[in-house]
mmCIF file of C-alpha atoms and ligand atoms in Angstrom:
data_model
loop_
_atom_site.group_PDB
_atom_site.id
_atom_site.type_symbol
_atom_site.label_atom_id
_atom_site.label_comp_id
_atom_site.label_asym_id
_atom_site.label_seq_id
_atom_site.Cartn_x
_atom_site.Cartn_y
_atom_site.Cartn_z
ATOM 1 C CA UNK A 21 18.460 -9.077 4.753
ATOM 2 C CA UNK A 22 17.822 -5.489 5.870
ATOM 3 C CA UNK A 23 16.677 -2.859 3.368
ATOM 4 C CA UNK A 24 17.368 0.728 4.492
ATOM 5 C CA UNK A 25 16.263 2.553 1.333
ATOM 6 C CA UNK A 26 13.643 1.190 -1.055
ATOM 7 C CA UNK A 27 13.071 2.765 -4.493
ATOM 8 C CA UNK A 28 9.944 2.158 -6.556
ATOM 9 C CA UNK A 29 10.588 2.950 -10.222
ATOM 10 C CA UNK A 30 7.473 3.560 -12.306
ATOM 11 C CA UNK A 31 5.750 4.487 -9.046
ATOM 12 C CA UNK A 32 3.079 6.530 -10.860
ATOM 13 C CA UNK A 33 1.888 3.712 -13.156
ATOM 14 C CA UNK A 34 -0.948 1.202 -12.762
ATOM 15 C CA UNK A 35 1.365 -1.382 -11.161
ATOM 16 C CA UNK A 36 3.545 1.176 -9.349
ATOM 17 C CA UNK A 37 0.519 2.611 -7.548
ATOM 18 C CA UNK A 38 -0.409 -0.812 -6.216
ATOM 19 C CA UNK A 39 3.214 -1.550 -5.251
ATOM 20 C CA UNK A 40 3.153 1.610 -3.096
ATOM 21 C CA UNK A 41 -0.204 0.666 -1.639
ATOM 22 C CA UNK A 42 0.943 -2.909 -0.866
ATOM 23 C CA UNK A 43 4.225 -1.719 0.715
ATOM 24 C CA UNK A 44 2.193 0.574 2.936
ATOM 25 C CA UNK A 45 -0.597 -1.897 3.778
ATOM 26 C CA UNK A 46 1.776 -4.804 4.438
ATOM 27 C CA UNK A 47 4.072 -2.547 6.544
ATOM 28 C CA UNK A 48 7.178 -3.406 4.588
ATOM 29 C CA UNK A 49 10.214 -2.872 6.846
ATOM 30 C CA UNK A 50 12.490 -0.080 5.529
ATOM 31 C CA UNK A 51 13.740 3.325 6.739
ATOM 32 C CA UNK A 52 13.191 5.341 3.582
ATOM 33 C CA UNK A 53 11.061 5.067 0.438
ATOM 34 C CA UNK A 54 11.819 6.861 -2.832
ATOM 35 C CA UNK A 55 9.403 7.076 -5.767
ATOM 36 C CA UNK A 56 10.755 7.510 -9.280
ATOM 37 C CA UNK A 57 9.197 7.965 -12.719
ATOM 38 C CA UNK A 58 9.800 10.031 -15.852
ATOM 39 C CA UNK A 59 10.209 13.769 -16.185
ATOM 40 C CA UNK A 60 6.415 13.881 -16.783
ATOM 41 C CA UNK A 61 5.680 12.972 -13.158
ATOM 42 C CA UNK A 62 8.798 14.307 -11.412
ATOM 43 C CA UNK A 63 7.964 16.949 -8.833
ATOM 44 C CA UNK A 64 4.477 15.655 -8.064
ATOM 45 C CA UNK A 65 3.889 14.483 -4.496
ATOM 46 C CA UNK A 66 2.541 11.222 -3.115
ATOM 47 C CA UNK A 67 1.337 10.634 0.436
ATOM 48 C CA UNK A 68 2.919 7.516 1.904
ATOM 49 C CA UNK A 69 2.742 6.475 5.554
ATOM 50 C CA UNK A 70 1.471 9.952 6.394
ATOM 51 C CA UNK A 71 4.390 11.751 4.695
ATOM 52 C CA UNK A 72 4.563 13.673 1.447
ATOM 53 C CA UNK A 73 7.158 12.118 -0.883
ATOM 54 C CA UNK A 74 8.215 13.994 -4.018
ATOM 55 C CA UNK A 75 8.474 11.897 -7.184
ATOM 56 C CA UNK A 76 12.008 12.009 -8.614
ATOM 57 C CA UNK A 77 13.047 11.689 -12.231
ATOM 58 C CA UNK A 78 14.752 8.346 -12.763
ATOM 59 C CA UNK A 79 18.276 8.238 -14.231
ATOM 60 C CA UNK A 80 21.170 5.757 -14.204
ATOM 61 C CA UNK A 81 22.682 7.694 -11.281
ATOM 62 C CA UNK A 82 19.472 7.727 -9.233
ATOM 63 C CA UNK A 83 20.108 4.313 -7.624
ATOM 64 C CA UNK A 84 23.066 5.390 -5.489
ATOM 65 C CA UNK A 85 22.345 4.436 -1.875
ATOM 66 C CA UNK A 86 19.345 2.210 -2.716
ATOM 67 C CA UNK A 87 19.208 -1.233 -1.074
ATOM 68 C CA UNK A 88 16.121 -2.466 -2.894
ATOM 69 C CA UNK A 89 14.666 -1.373 -6.244
ATOM 70 C CA UNK A 90 11.218 -2.527 -7.354
ATOM 71 C CA UNK A 91 10.680 -1.487 -10.976
ATOM 72 C CA UNK A 92 7.508 -1.444 -13.083
ATOM 73 C CA UNK A 93 8.333 0.439 -16.273
ATOM 74 C CA UNK A 94 8.089 -0.331 -19.987
ATOM 75 C CA UNK A 95 10.569 -2.973 -21.207
ATOM 76 C CA UNK A 96 13.019 -0.510 -22.771
ATOM 77 C CA UNK A 97 13.381 1.449 -19.540
ATOM 78 C CA UNK A 98 13.975 -1.787 -17.601
ATOM 79 C CA UNK A 99 16.604 -2.767 -20.158
ATOM 80 C CA UNK A 100 18.438 0.552 -19.902
ATOM 81 C CA UNK A 101 18.098 1.347 -16.206
ATOM 82 C CA UNK A 102 18.210 -1.818 -14.144
ATOM 83 C CA UNK A 103 21.839 -2.812 -14.814
ATOM 84 C CA UNK A 104 22.746 0.518 -13.154
ATOM 85 C CA UNK A 105 20.653 -0.369 -10.110
ATOM 86 C CA UNK A 106 22.443 -3.728 -9.796
ATOM 87 C CA UNK A 107 25.806 -2.011 -10.235
ATOM 88 C CA UNK A 108 24.904 0.360 -7.386
ATOM 89 C CA UNK A 109 24.537 -2.733 -5.172
ATOM 90 C CA UNK A 110 20.743 -2.850 -4.898
ATOM 91 C CA UNK A 111 18.592 -5.968 -4.891
ATOM 92 C CA UNK A 112 16.445 -5.491 -8.013
ATOM 93 C CA UNK A 113 12.939 -6.875 -8.635
ATOM 94 C CA UNK A 114 11.540 -6.141 -12.093
ATOM 95 C CA UNK A 115 7.929 -6.326 -13.294
ATOM 96 C CA UNK A 116 8.668 -5.787 -16.975
ATOM 97 C CA UNK A 117 8.929 -8.500 -19.605
ATOM 98 C CA UNK A 118 12.436 -7.559 -20.688
ATOM 99 C CA UNK A 119 14.619 -9.676 -18.381
ATOM 100 C CA UNK A 120 12.403 -12.622 -17.467
ATOM 101 C CA UNK A 121 13.787 -15.220 -19.861
ATOM 102 C CA UNK A 122 17.448 -14.183 -19.447
ATOM 103 C CA UNK A 123 19.400 -17.168 -18.073
ATOM 104 C CA UNK A 124 21.054 -14.959 -15.436
ATOM 105 C CA UNK A 125 17.686 -13.802 -14.112
ATOM 106 C CA UNK A 126 15.539 -15.556 -11.504
ATOM 107 C CA UNK A 127 11.845 -15.649 -12.460
ATOM 108 C CA UNK A 128 10.030 -15.973 -9.165
ATOM 109 C CA UNK A 129 6.639 -16.747 -7.674
ATOM 110 C CA UNK A 130 7.422 -16.946 -3.933
ATOM 111 C CA UNK A 131 5.030 -19.850 -3.264
ATOM 112 C CA UNK A 132 6.813 -21.902 -5.946
ATOM 113 C CA UNK A 133 10.529 -21.082 -6.185
ATOM 114 C CA UNK A 134 11.545 -18.762 -3.301
ATOM 115 C CA UNK A 135 15.113 -20.076 -3.243
ATOM 116 C CA UNK A 136 15.676 -18.773 -6.772
ATOM 117 C CA UNK A 137 15.089 -15.257 -5.377
ATOM 118 C CA UNK A 138 17.390 -15.828 -2.383
ATOM 119 C CA UNK A 139 20.231 -17.102 -4.577
ATOM 120 C CA UNK A 140 19.849 -14.332 -7.160
ATOM 121 C CA UNK A 141 19.826 -11.647 -4.446
ATOM 122 C CA UNK A 142 22.921 -13.115 -2.789
ATOM 123 C CA UNK A 143 24.749 -13.263 -6.127
ATOM 124 C CA UNK A 144 23.773 -9.754 -7.273
ATOM 125 C CA UNK A 145 21.560 -11.041 -10.106
ATOM 126 C CA UNK A 146 18.237 -9.579 -11.105
ATOM 127 C CA UNK A 147 14.905 -11.037 -9.957
ATOM 128 C CA UNK A 148 11.930 -10.817 -12.325
ATOM 129 C CA UNK A 149 8.237 -11.103 -11.514
ATOM 130 C CA UNK A 150 6.314 -13.065 -14.187
ATOM 131 C CA UNK A 151 3.717 -11.895 -16.657
ATOM 132 C CA UNK A 152 0.343 -11.441 -14.950
ATOM 133 C CA UNK A 153 -1.449 -14.173 -16.896
ATOM 134 C CA UNK A 154 1.401 -16.612 -16.140
ATOM 135 C CA UNK A 155 1.537 -16.020 -12.369
ATOM 136 C CA UNK A 156 -2.022 -17.055 -11.560
ATOM 137 C CA UNK A 157 -1.774 -20.098 -13.847
ATOM 138 C CA UNK A 158 1.524 -21.430 -12.432
ATOM 139 C CA UNK A 159 0.188 -21.004 -8.901
ATOM 140 C CA UNK A 160 -2.519 -23.519 -9.848
ATOM 141 C CA UNK A 161 -0.284 -25.779 -11.932
ATOM 142 C CA UNK A 162 2.337 -26.287 -9.212
ATOM 143 C CA UNK A 163 0.189 -28.246 -6.685
ATOM 144 C CA UNK A 164 -1.493 -30.196 -9.484
ATOM 145 C CA UNK A 165 1.883 -31.116 -10.987
ATOM 146 C CA UNK A 166 3.135 -32.253 -7.590
ATOM 147 C CA UNK A 167 0.014 -34.408 -7.221
ATOM 148 C CA UNK A 168 -0.135 -36.119 -10.627
ATOM 149 C CA UNK A 169 2.681 -35.054 -13.006
ATOM 150 C CA UNK A 170 1.585 -32.390 -15.490
ATOM 151 C CA UNK A 171 2.080 -33.217 -19.176
ATOM 152 C CA UNK A 172 -0.036 -30.700 -21.100
ATOM 153 C CA UNK A 173 -1.908 -27.441 -20.489
ATOM 154 C CA UNK A 174 -4.468 -25.716 -22.710
ATOM 155 C CA UNK A 175 -5.384 -22.245 -21.495
ATOM 156 C CA UNK A 176 -7.665 -19.474 -22.747
ATOM 157 C CA UNK A 177 -7.440 -16.099 -21.052
ATOM 158 C CA UNK A 178 -9.942 -13.278 -20.565
ATOM 159 C CA UNK A 179 -7.626 -10.382 -19.684
ATOM 160 C CA UNK A 180 -8.629 -7.080 -18.103
ATOM 161 C CA UNK A 181 -7.777 -3.734 -19.671
ATOM 162 C CA UNK A 182 -5.643 -2.697 -16.653
ATOM 163 C CA UNK A 183 -3.129 -5.260 -17.904
ATOM 164 C CA UNK A 184 -2.230 -2.614 -20.478
ATOM 165 C CA UNK A 185 -1.587 0.028 -17.788
ATOM 166 C CA UNK A 186 -3.410 3.233 -16.957
ATOM 167 C CA UNK A 187 -4.050 3.964 -20.641
ATOM 168 C CA UNK A 188 -5.872 0.639 -20.999
ATOM 169 C CA UNK A 189 -8.262 1.437 -18.176
ATOM 170 C CA UNK A 190 -8.912 4.927 -19.571
ATOM 171 C CA UNK A 191 -9.612 3.475 -23.009
ATOM 172 C CA UNK A 192 -12.250 1.017 -21.753
ATOM 173 C CA UNK A 193 -14.165 3.945 -20.242
ATOM 174 C CA UNK A 194 -13.740 6.175 -23.313
ATOM 175 C CA UNK A 195 -14.592 3.416 -25.744
ATOM 176 C CA UNK A 196 -17.714 2.384 -23.831
ATOM 177 C CA UNK A 197 -18.860 5.977 -23.373
ATOM 178 C CA UNK A 198 -18.323 6.819 -27.056
ATOM 179 C CA UNK A 199 -20.251 3.742 -28.136
ATOM 180 C CA UNK A 200 -23.161 4.545 -25.808
ATOM 181 C CA UNK A 201 -23.294 8.264 -26.638
ATOM 182 C CA UNK A 202 -22.879 8.287 -30.407
ATOM 183 C CA UNK A 203 -22.311 4.735 -31.596
ATOM 184 C CA UNK A 204 -18.677 5.462 -32.451
ATOM 185 C CA UNK A 205 -15.817 3.180 -31.462
ATOM 186 C CA UNK A 206 -12.297 4.339 -30.562
ATOM 187 C CA UNK A 207 -9.030 2.383 -30.343
ATOM 188 C CA UNK A 208 -5.634 3.795 -29.377
ATOM 189 C CA UNK A 209 -4.053 1.495 -26.806
ATOM 190 C CA UNK A 210 -5.716 -1.640 -28.192
ATOM 191 C CA UNK A 211 -5.777 -3.023 -31.746
ATOM 192 C CA UNK A 212 -9.586 -2.701 -31.918
ATOM 193 C CA UNK A 213 -12.204 -0.796 -29.896
ATOM 194 C CA UNK A 214 -12.505 -2.607 -26.555
ATOM 195 C CA UNK A 215 -15.986 -1.346 -25.574
ATOM 196 C CA UNK A 216 -18.547 -4.117 -26.193
ATOM 197 C CA UNK A 217 -15.849 -6.214 -27.866
ATOM 198 C CA UNK A 218 -13.254 -9.005 -27.450
ATOM 199 C CA UNK A 219 -9.779 -8.806 -28.994
ATOM 200 C CA UNK A 220 -7.892 -12.073 -29.660
ATOM 201 C CA UNK A 221 -4.515 -10.315 -29.692
ATOM 202 C CA UNK A 222 -2.383 -9.225 -26.724
ATOM 203 C CA UNK A 223 1.091 -8.121 -27.749
ATOM 204 C CA UNK A 224 2.487 -8.733 -31.223
ATOM 205 C CA UNK A 225 2.719 -11.590 -33.736
ATOM 206 C CA UNK A 226 6.442 -11.041 -34.190
ATOM 207 C CA UNK A 227 7.725 -14.638 -34.059
ATOM 208 C CA UNK A 228 7.679 -16.347 -37.418
ATOM 209 C CA UNK A 229 8.930 -19.743 -38.488
ATOM 210 C CA UNK A 230 9.738 -21.028 -34.986
ATOM 211 C CA UNK A 231 7.817 -22.333 -31.997
ATOM 212 C CA UNK A 232 5.924 -19.053 -31.617
ATOM 213 C CA UNK A 233 4.662 -18.870 -35.207
ATOM 214 C CA UNK A 234 0.974 -17.864 -35.111
ATOM 215 C CA UNK A 235 1.076 -17.026 -31.385
ATOM 216 C CA UNK A 236 1.204 -13.577 -29.804
ATOM 217 C CA UNK A 237 4.064 -12.401 -27.593
ATOM 218 C CA UNK A 238 1.686 -12.605 -24.586
ATOM 219 C CA UNK A 239 0.880 -16.226 -25.412
ATOM 220 C CA UNK A 240 4.563 -17.169 -25.743
ATOM 221 C CA UNK A 241 5.226 -15.543 -22.356
ATOM 222 C CA UNK A 242 2.732 -18.006 -20.883
ATOM 223 C CA UNK A 243 4.541 -20.902 -22.583
ATOM 224 C CA UNK A 244 8.134 -19.987 -21.770
ATOM 225 C CA UNK A 245 7.709 -18.397 -18.343
ATOM 226 C CA UNK A 246 5.627 -21.356 -17.145
ATOM 227 C CA UNK A 247 8.341 -23.804 -18.182
ATOM 228 C CA UNK A 248 11.046 -21.728 -16.476
ATOM 229 C CA UNK A 249 9.213 -21.209 -13.160
ATOM 230 C CA UNK A 250 8.101 -24.834 -12.860
ATOM 231 C CA UNK A 251 11.476 -26.174 -14.068
ATOM 232 C CA UNK A 252 9.674 -28.189 -16.779
ATOM 233 C CA UNK A 253 11.424 -27.251 -20.055
ATOM 234 C CA UNK A 254 9.429 -29.768 -22.110
ATOM 235 C CA UNK A 255 5.961 -28.898 -20.775
ATOM 236 C CA UNK A 256 3.383 -28.612 -23.561
ATOM 237 C CA UNK A 257 1.399 -25.364 -23.167
ATOM 238 C CA UNK A 258 -1.234 -24.235 -25.681
ATOM 239 C CA UNK A 259 -2.449 -20.682 -24.895
ATOM 240 C CA UNK A 260 -4.932 -18.258 -26.450
ATOM 241 C CA UNK A 261 -4.917 -14.771 -24.892
ATOM 242 C CA UNK A 262 -7.918 -12.493 -25.291
ATOM 243 C CA UNK A 263 -8.465 -8.912 -24.097
ATOM 244 C CA UNK A 264 -11.958 -8.402 -22.670
ATOM 245 C CA UNK A 265 -13.885 -5.286 -21.573
ATOM 246 C CA UNK A 266 -13.282 -5.910 -17.861
ATOM 247 C CA UNK A 267 -11.518 -3.319 -15.664
ATOM 248 C CA UNK A 268 -9.417 -5.489 -13.329
ATOM 249 C CA UNK A 269 -8.673 -9.230 -12.913
ATOM 250 C CA UNK A 270 -7.598 -11.733 -15.508
ATOM 251 C CA UNK A 271 -9.720 -14.870 -15.852
ATOM 252 C CA UNK A 272 -8.554 -18.142 -17.394
ATOM 253 C CA UNK A 273 -9.984 -21.515 -18.366
ATOM 254 C CA UNK A 274 -7.224 -24.042 -17.779
ATOM 255 C CA UNK A 275 -7.337 -27.664 -18.982
ATOM 256 C CA UNK A 276 -4.563 -29.896 -17.614
ATOM 257 C CA UNK A 277 -3.483 -33.393 -18.556
ATOM 258 C CA UNK A 278 -1.461 -35.549 -16.185
ATOM 259 C CA UNK A 279 0.761 -38.636 -16.154
ATOM 260 C CA UNK A 280 -1.394 -40.241 -13.491
ATOM 261 C CA UNK A 281 -5.143 -40.181 -12.748
ATOM 262 C CA UNK A 282 -6.231 -37.226 -10.590
ATOM 263 C CA UNK A 283 -9.793 -37.032 -9.332
ATOM 264 C CA UNK A 284 -11.607 -33.722 -9.154
ATOM 265 C CA UNK A 285 -11.730 -34.072 -5.360
ATOM 266 C CA UNK A 286 -7.954 -34.592 -5.195
ATOM 267 C CA UNK A 287 -7.348 -31.608 -7.491
ATOM 268 C CA UNK A 288 -9.642 -29.439 -5.360
ATOM 269 C CA UNK A 289 -7.854 -30.499 -2.185
ATOM 270 C CA UNK A 290 -4.387 -29.860 -3.648
ATOM 271 C CA UNK A 291 -5.400 -26.404 -4.889
ATOM 272 C CA UNK A 292 -7.116 -25.420 -1.631
ATOM 273 C CA UNK A 293 -4.021 -26.391 0.380
ATOM 274 C CA UNK A 294 -1.659 -24.290 -1.738
ATOM 275 C CA UNK A 295 -0.711 -20.877 -0.281
ATOM 276 C CA UNK A 296 -2.404 -17.932 -1.945
ATOM 277 C CA UNK A 297 -5.165 -19.969 -3.619
ATOM 278 C CA UNK A 298 -8.823 -19.768 -2.604
ATOM 279 C CA UNK A 299 -11.258 -22.345 -4.000
ATOM 280 C CA UNK A 300 -14.849 -21.166 -4.556
ATOM 281 C CA UNK A 301 -16.489 -24.127 -6.209
ATOM 282 C CA UNK A 302 -20.176 -24.762 -5.680
ATOM 283 C CA UNK A 303 -21.703 -24.079 -9.101
ATOM 284 C CA UNK A 304 -25.116 -25.511 -8.193
ATOM 285 C CA UNK A 305 -25.350 -22.796 -5.550
ATOM 286 C CA UNK A 306 -24.075 -20.227 -8.075
ATOM 287 C CA UNK A 307 -20.687 -20.054 -6.351
ATOM 288 C CA UNK A 308 -17.629 -19.486 -8.524
ATOM 289 C CA UNK A 309 -15.207 -16.552 -8.743
ATOM 290 C CA UNK A 310 -15.745 -13.601 -11.095
ATOM 291 C CA UNK A 311 -13.532 -10.558 -11.743
ATOM 292 C CA UNK A 312 -15.860 -8.280 -9.780
ATOM 293 C CA UNK A 313 -15.586 -10.519 -6.705
ATOM 294 C CA UNK A 314 -11.817 -10.874 -6.850
ATOM 295 C CA UNK A 315 -10.596 -7.339 -7.674
ATOM 296 C CA UNK A 316 -8.487 -5.828 -4.907
ATOM 297 C CA UNK A 317 -7.591 -9.227 -3.397
ATOM 298 C CA UNK A 318 -4.088 -10.683 -3.196
ATOM 299 C CA UNK A 319 -5.278 -14.257 -3.731
ATOM 300 C CA UNK A 320 -5.833 -16.372 -6.844
ATOM 301 C CA UNK A 321 -9.329 -17.853 -7.044
ATOM 302 C CA UNK A 322 -10.346 -21.192 -8.552
ATOM 303 C CA UNK A 323 -13.750 -22.664 -9.356
ATOM 304 C CA UNK A 324 -15.736 -24.781 -11.868
ATOM 305 C CA UNK A 325 -13.428 -27.774 -11.238
ATOM 306 C CA UNK A 326 -14.444 -30.737 -13.371
ATOM 307 C CA UNK A 327 -13.149 -33.773 -15.169
ATOM 308 C CA UNK A 328 -11.964 -33.114 -18.716
ATOM 309 C CA UNK A 329 -14.400 -35.157 -20.799
ATOM 310 C CA UNK A 330 -11.995 -35.289 -23.738
ATOM 311 C CA UNK A 331 -9.022 -37.110 -22.203
ATOM 312 C CA UNK A 332 -8.137 -39.854 -19.717
ATOM 313 C CA UNK A 333 -6.240 -38.000 -16.964
ATOM 314 C CA UNK A 334 -7.540 -34.456 -17.303
ATOM 315 C CA UNK A 335 -8.989 -31.758 -15.068
ATOM 316 C CA UNK A 336 -10.425 -28.421 -16.221
ATOM 317 C CA UNK A 337 -11.103 -25.332 -14.118
ATOM 318 C CA UNK A 338 -11.716 -21.586 -14.032
ATOM 319 C CA UNK A 339 -9.220 -19.221 -12.422
ATOM 320 C CA UNK A 340 -9.469 -15.496 -11.574
ATOM 321 C CA UNK A 341 -6.847 -13.192 -10.068
ATOM 322 C CA UNK A 342 -6.265 -9.445 -9.840
ATOM 323 C CA UNK A 343 -3.566 -8.774 -12.441
ATOM 324 C CA UNK A 344 -2.378 -5.666 -10.589
ATOM 325 C CA UNK A 345 -2.193 -7.545 -7.260
ATOM 326 C CA UNK A 346 -0.880 -11.148 -7.429
ATOM 327 C CA UNK A 347 -0.276 -10.720 -11.168
ATOM 328 C CA UNK A 348 2.136 -7.859 -10.517
ATOM 329 C CA UNK A 349 2.545 -5.721 -7.375
ATOM 330 C CA UNK A 350 1.733 -8.287 -4.689
ATOM 331 C CA UNK A 351 4.069 -10.858 -6.212
ATOM 332 C CA UNK A 352 6.970 -8.365 -6.294
ATOM 333 C CA UNK A 353 6.299 -7.192 -2.730
ATOM 334 C CA UNK A 354 6.087 -10.826 -1.542
ATOM 335 C CA UNK A 355 9.514 -11.468 -3.121
ATOM 336 C CA UNK A 356 10.870 -8.447 -1.260
ATOM 337 C CA UNK A 357 9.249 -9.677 1.971
ATOM 338 C CA UNK A 358 10.771 -13.134 1.721
ATOM 339 C CA UNK A 359 14.224 -11.541 1.341
ATOM 340 C CA UNK A 360 13.581 -9.053 4.155
ATOM 341 C CA UNK A 361 12.528 -11.904 6.460
ATOM 342 C CA UNK A 362 15.732 -13.930 5.912
HETATM 343 N N1 LIG B 412 -0.614 -3.809 -15.725
HETATM 344 C C1 LIG B 412 -0.423 -5.085 -15.386
HETATM 345 O O1 LIG B 412 -1.373 -5.822 -15.057
HETATM 346 C C2 LIG B 412 0.972 -5.653 -15.370
HETATM 347 C C3 LIG B 412 1.158 -6.922 -14.816
HETATM 348 C C4 LIG B 412 2.451 -7.467 -14.791
HETATM 349 C C5 LIG B 412 3.496 -6.747 -15.328
HETATM 350 N N2 LIG B 412 3.271 -5.513 -15.885
HETATM 351 C C6 LIG B 412 4.420 -4.784 -16.422
HETATM 352 O O2 LIG B 412 4.713 -3.714 -15.526
HETATM 353 C C7 LIG B 412 5.263 -2.598 -16.248
HETATM 354 C C8 LIG B 412 4.460 -1.337 -15.916
HETATM 355 O O3 LIG B 412 3.122 -1.542 -16.366
HETATM 356 P P1 LIG B 412 1.932 -0.578 -15.962
HETATM 357 O O4 LIG B 412 0.708 -1.332 -16.311
HETATM 358 O O5 LIG B 412 2.096 -0.049 -14.583
HETATM 359 O O6 LIG B 412 2.123 0.617 -17.022
HETATM 360 P P2 LIG B 412 1.714 2.178 -16.893
HETATM 361 O O7 LIG B 412 0.455 2.331 -16.135
HETATM 362 O O8 LIG B 412 1.772 2.699 -18.272
HETATM 363 O O9 LIG B 412 2.909 2.820 -16.020
HETATM 364 C C9 LIG B 412 4.211 2.931 -16.510
HETATM 365 C C10 LIG B 412 5.129 3.523 -15.457
HETATM 366 O O10 LIG B 412 6.464 3.533 -15.974
HETATM 367 C C11 LIG B 412 6.940 4.890 -16.017
HETATM 368 N N3 LIG B 412 7.745 5.051 -17.224
HETATM 369 C C12 LIG B 412 7.319 5.175 -18.511
HETATM 370 N N4 LIG B 412 8.361 5.311 -19.348
HETATM 371 C C13 LIG B 412 9.477 5.296 -18.576
HETATM 372 C C14 LIG B 412 10.854 5.434 -18.843
HETATM 373 N N5 LIG B 412 11.302 5.583 -20.087
HETATM 374 N N6 LIG B 412 11.725 5.393 -17.810
HETATM 375 C C15 LIG B 412 11.282 5.228 -16.532
HETATM 376 N N7 LIG B 412 9.971 5.107 -16.211
HETATM 377 C C16 LIG B 412 9.083 5.128 -17.222
HETATM 378 C C17 LIG B 412 5.709 5.768 -16.018
HETATM 379 O O11 LIG B 412 6.056 7.040 -15.473
HETATM 380 P P3 LIG B 412 5.240 8.400 -15.848
HETATM 381 O O12 LIG B 412 4.014 8.403 -14.977
HETATM 382 O O13 LIG B 412 6.194 9.472 -15.476
HETATM 383 O O14 LIG B 412 4.914 8.325 -17.304
HETATM 384 C C18 LIG B 412 4.795 4.972 -15.090
HETATM 385 O O15 LIG B 412 5.133 5.215 -13.744
HETATM 386 C C19 LIG B 412 5.232 -3.000 -17.723
HETATM 387 O O16 LIG B 412 6.478 -3.521 -18.110
HETATM 388 C C20 LIG B 412 4.174 -4.104 -17.761
HETATM 389 O O17 LIG B 412 4.371 -5.003 -18.821
HETATM 390 C C21 LIG B 412 2.041 -4.947 -15.901
#
């Protein structure tokens, strides 16, 4: 598939910036790149491959002539704009949460279900990139499921402020500075001050009475998106998502139960052999991944592998990945690359 013109929508945001950087660094093959955002950013210029590109205001008509659209906007903008991009004939890859669980939409991690992207592109259907906390977890679950048959997952997340966009990153700095300078605590983007704090709420508690009762929208993304990507509609997933005062990289403790016994050595081997995963697992030597080590890397890192003491066929581990890279921009660019290489 050849892409003449590529448009990045939301090109000025936290994810959009990394999409541009990844397209440039990975030398994505296309003749022309267009960067779109709101009226607020239109007219500003961005240097890309040595050229100045002027940011355009996005509109339903803006997609004329585009072959590929990679979008990273708020949900409402994705809802309103992307059907126009599809109608204009573009292949569309969306980072937002709006379309992911739509039956017509392929939810893709290229190492797991690349054919879903190929089929959707050929049929003019939208392709969605998963939620950042889901992507790194399913990357680990896939090889373990293939090895021993996954039955249950309990996950706790430690999610960086950049998961909430540029305003999240700014608020960590402001909140920390205010606390250090005058003991005051500020909260605008987050539900509570994030400096020197942990917040056990990401998204809203809007589901009541059903499966999602008591869970946040972020947590239910981890449940439903995981089932869809792995093709395991009955998988039991028990998530708790927590915002932490870390700039970049989401960390997760993941406890898996399996149909069959799986030794720690077998789990380590399966994870290390899976594309995009790096195992750093020598705790006695102080070797395990941390957000500071993993920021700015396209890979998902795993460490602290051990037997789950509380169940028969269980393995527990620690997982870190840059939410703006594999959790967002890298995954979308990899989807585009797999289509461009066909
Ligand atoms: N941050 C992450 O780790 C992450 C990971 C996976 C998925 N996502 C998803 O990716 C999307 C973007 O997140 P982000 O973190 O990059 O947010 P962000 O830093 O706030 O950036 C938002 C981008 O969308 C543009 N935008 C805002 N309102 C728009 C509208 N009505 N129409 C068109 N464009 C609009 C903004 O343009 P202006 O500069 O002109 O305001 C900006 O370029 C969200 O749906 C988010 O859930 C984020």
